[in-house]
Short mmCIF file of C-alpha atoms in Angstrom, two decimals:
data_model
loop_
_atom_site.label_atom_id
_atom_site.label_comp_id
_atom_site.label_asym_id
_atom_site.label_seq_id
_atom_site.Cartn_x
_atom_site.Cartn_y
_atom_site.Cartn_z
CA ILE A 1 -44.10 -32.32 -40.13
CA HIS A 2 -45.02 -31.36 -43.49
CA GLU A 3 -46.90 -34.58 -44.72
CA GLY A 4 -48.61 -34.84 -41.43
CA SER A 5 -49.81 -31.32 -41.64
CA HIS A 6 -51.57 -32.17 -45.17
CA ALA A 7 -52.93 -35.51 -43.38
CA ILE A 8 -54.50 -33.68 -40.42
CA ALA A 9 -55.65 -31.06 -42.47
CA ALA A 10 -57.42 -33.38 -44.96
CA GLU A 11 -59.15 -35.02 -41.71
CA LEU A 12 -60.22 -31.83 -40.54
CA VAL A 13 -61.91 -30.80 -43.72
CA GLY A 14 -63.68 -34.37 -44.04
CA GLY A 15 -61.20 -35.98 -46.23
CA ASP A 16 -59.61 -39.44 -46.25
CA VAL A 17 -56.17 -40.20 -46.13
CA VAL A 18 -55.09 -42.67 -48.62
CA ASP A 19 -51.30 -42.78 -48.54
CA VAL A 20 -48.68 -40.91 -46.73
CA HIS A 21 -45.08 -41.26 -48.20
CA LEU A 22 -42.43 -39.64 -45.97
CA TRP A 23 -39.32 -40.04 -47.93
CA PRO A 24 -38.29 -38.87 -51.34
CA GLY A 25 -39.07 -40.78 -54.54
CA ARG A 26 -41.08 -41.05 -57.64
CA ASN A 27 -44.60 -40.49 -56.92
CA PRO A 28 -46.30 -43.57 -58.82
CA TYR A 29 -49.53 -41.44 -59.10
CA ASN A 30 -48.06 -38.49 -61.19
CA GLY A 31 -44.89 -39.72 -62.05
CA ALA A 32 -42.90 -36.77 -60.48
CA PHE A 33 -40.07 -36.95 -58.34
CA GLN A 34 -41.12 -35.51 -54.82
CA LEU A 35 -39.69 -35.24 -51.41
CA GLY A 36 -42.83 -36.76 -50.18
CA TRP A 37 -46.50 -37.01 -50.55
CA THR A 38 -49.75 -37.37 -49.10
CA ARG A 39 -52.90 -38.71 -51.16
CA VAL A 40 -56.34 -37.95 -49.95
CA ARG A 41 -59.84 -38.52 -51.27
CA GLY A 42 -62.83 -36.23 -50.51
CA VAL A 43 -61.38 -32.77 -49.93
CA GLN A 44 -64.16 -31.11 -51.90
CA GLY A 45 -64.40 -27.24 -52.43
CA THR A 46 -61.70 -24.77 -53.36
CA GLY A 47 -61.55 -23.48 -49.59
CA LYS A 48 -60.84 -26.65 -48.23
CA ARG A 49 -58.49 -27.77 -51.19
CA LEU A 50 -56.34 -24.65 -50.66
CA PHE A 51 -56.42 -25.08 -46.56
CA PHE A 52 -55.17 -28.64 -47.45
CA LEU A 53 -52.41 -27.54 -49.96
CA MET A 54 -51.24 -24.75 -47.52
CA ALA A 55 -51.43 -26.75 -44.00
CA PRO A 56 -47.82 -27.25 -43.84
CA ARG A 57 -47.12 -23.38 -44.40
CA ILE A 58 -49.54 -22.80 -41.60
CA THR A 59 -47.69 -25.32 -39.52
CA ASP A 60 -44.42 -23.65 -40.16
CA LEU A 61 -45.51 -20.33 -39.36
CA ALA A 62 -47.25 -21.38 -36.18
CA LEU A 63 -44.15 -23.31 -34.88
CA LEU A 64 -41.81 -20.46 -36.03
CA GLY A 65 -44.20 -18.27 -34.11
CA GLY A 66 -43.33 -20.35 -31.03
CA TYR A 67 -39.90 -20.30 -31.54
CA ALA A 68 -39.99 -16.52 -31.73
CA VAL A 69 -41.71 -16.52 -28.52
CA LEU A 70 -39.14 -18.67 -26.90
CA ARG A 71 -36.16 -16.40 -28.45
CA ALA A 72 -37.93 -13.28 -27.04
CA VAL A 73 -38.20 -14.77 -23.48
CA ASP A 74 -34.71 -16.15 -23.69
CA SER A 75 -35.88 -19.55 -22.84
CA PRO A 76 -34.83 -22.36 -22.51
CA ASP A 77 -31.75 -21.62 -20.26
CA ASN A 78 -30.08 -25.05 -21.52
CA ASP A 79 -27.42 -24.60 -24.51
CA TRP A 80 -28.36 -28.04 -25.85
CA ALA A 81 -32.00 -27.41 -25.49
CA GLN A 82 -31.40 -24.12 -27.40
CA LEU A 83 -28.96 -26.06 -30.04
CA ALA A 84 -32.02 -28.64 -30.75
CA ILE A 85 -34.40 -25.70 -31.03
CA GLN A 86 -32.36 -24.08 -33.61
CA VAL A 87 -31.84 -27.07 -35.72
CA PHE A 88 -35.81 -27.45 -35.63
CA ALA A 89 -36.44 -23.93 -36.55
CA THR A 90 -33.83 -24.12 -39.34
CA GLY A 91 -35.71 -27.24 -40.77
CA LEU A 92 -39.02 -25.17 -40.44
CA VAL A 93 -37.47 -22.20 -42.47
CA VAL A 94 -36.19 -24.56 -45.20
CA ASP A 95 -39.58 -26.19 -45.58
CA PHE A 96 -41.17 -22.82 -45.63
CA ALA A 97 -38.82 -21.32 -48.32
CA LYS A 98 -38.10 -24.37 -50.60
CA ASP A 99 -41.16 -23.64 -52.85
CA ILE A 100 -39.98 -20.42 -53.74
CA PHE A 101 -37.60 -22.11 -56.20
CA LEU A 102 -39.75 -24.90 -57.44
CA TRP A 103 -42.01 -24.94 -60.67
CA ASN A 104 -43.50 -28.34 -60.81
CA PRO A 105 -47.20 -28.41 -61.56
CA HIS A 106 -47.44 -30.97 -58.80
CA ASN A 107 -46.03 -28.78 -55.88
CA ASP A 108 -48.07 -27.81 -53.41
CA VAL A 109 -47.79 -24.10 -54.00
CA ILE A 110 -47.91 -24.06 -57.52
CA ARG A 111 -51.22 -26.00 -57.05
CA PHE A 112 -52.44 -23.30 -54.49
CA TYR A 113 -51.51 -20.45 -56.99
CA ALA A 114 -53.41 -22.25 -59.87
CA ALA A 115 -56.49 -22.51 -57.73
CA LEU A 116 -56.53 -18.99 -57.15
CA GLY A 117 -56.27 -18.12 -60.73
CA PHE A 118 -52.42 -17.67 -61.06
CA ASP A 119 -52.12 -20.12 -63.82
CA ARG A 120 -48.86 -18.61 -65.35
CA GLU A 121 -45.28 -17.83 -63.90
CA TRP A 122 -45.73 -14.19 -64.69
CA LYS A 123 -48.77 -13.91 -62.75
CA ARG A 124 -47.18 -15.78 -59.74
CA PHE A 125 -44.04 -13.49 -59.75
CA PRO A 126 -45.40 -10.99 -56.95
CA LEU A 127 -46.68 -13.84 -54.99
CA ARG A 128 -43.11 -15.26 -55.12
CA ILE A 129 -41.62 -12.16 -54.08
CA VAL A 130 -43.86 -12.00 -51.04
CA HIS A 131 -43.00 -15.61 -50.18
CA ALA A 132 -39.27 -14.83 -50.64
CA ALA A 133 -39.56 -11.80 -48.29
CA ALA A 134 -41.25 -13.65 -45.74
CA SER A 135 -38.89 -16.49 -46.01
CA ALA A 136 -35.74 -13.93 -45.75
CA GLY A 137 -37.36 -12.59 -42.55
CA LEU A 138 -38.03 -16.12 -41.22
CA GLY A 139 -34.34 -16.89 -41.98
CA TYR A 140 -32.87 -13.81 -40.25
CA LEU A 141 -34.82 -14.65 -37.40
CA VAL A 142 -33.37 -18.07 -37.29
CA TRP A 143 -29.85 -16.85 -38.14
CA ARG A 144 -29.92 -14.32 -35.30
CA GLY A 145 -30.67 -17.23 -32.85
CA TRP A 146 -27.76 -19.10 -34.31
CA ARG A 147 -25.67 -15.80 -33.99
CA ASP A 148 -26.61 -15.38 -30.26
CA LEU A 149 -26.41 -18.99 -29.38
CA PHE A 150 -22.81 -19.25 -30.52
CA ALA A 151 -21.78 -15.70 -29.43
CA GLU A 152 -23.12 -16.59 -25.69
CA ASN A 153 -20.83 -19.70 -25.70
CA ASP A 154 -17.94 -17.54 -27.00
CA ASN A 155 -17.28 -15.17 -23.87
CA GLY A 156 -19.99 -12.76 -25.53
CA ALA A 157 -17.96 -12.14 -28.16
CA LEU A 158 -19.39 -12.27 -31.95
CA MET A 159 -17.45 -14.66 -34.34
CA THR A 160 -16.57 -12.38 -37.25
CA SER A 161 -13.26 -13.54 -38.36
CA ALA A 162 -12.78 -16.73 -35.95
CA PRO A 163 -12.39 -20.18 -37.60
CA LEU A 164 -15.77 -22.05 -38.25
CA ILE A 165 -15.77 -24.10 -35.21
CA SER A 166 -14.28 -22.14 -32.23
CA GLY A 167 -15.34 -21.45 -28.67
CA SER A 168 -16.67 -23.82 -26.10
CA PHE A 169 -20.24 -25.62 -26.09
#
């Protein structure tokens, strides 16, 4: 989803996707170890570049918004479907939050900050705090989903001092 969001964003703003690498490794273009990369050509202009860099966060937020709606209407009614949705939402939160702790100049968020003029870490610090707060809020939302899913399957009781794996599913 992350690299695909970059690729779709590049196409939307008139760029050409040259390479999409979906697994971790050393990027041959910059020598940095990365979890994946999307190489594009022709993404011209600051606004288009910013959109390209933030596309995965936009996707994460849109999908987590859908997750929040499903939670609000208590859907789906199938426990296994809820479990799959919880795992998916957890991955989205991890993708959204992971950049808080990264300082590599090849990182999307660092490049986004630099394009906005936040070229030093002390300038980025307030933005990192906002990012961390948003990540914590999203993480709390997903944690509530996990708690409710397992509490619902444990005769309605919250597991406070129970073993890690208990109840029925």
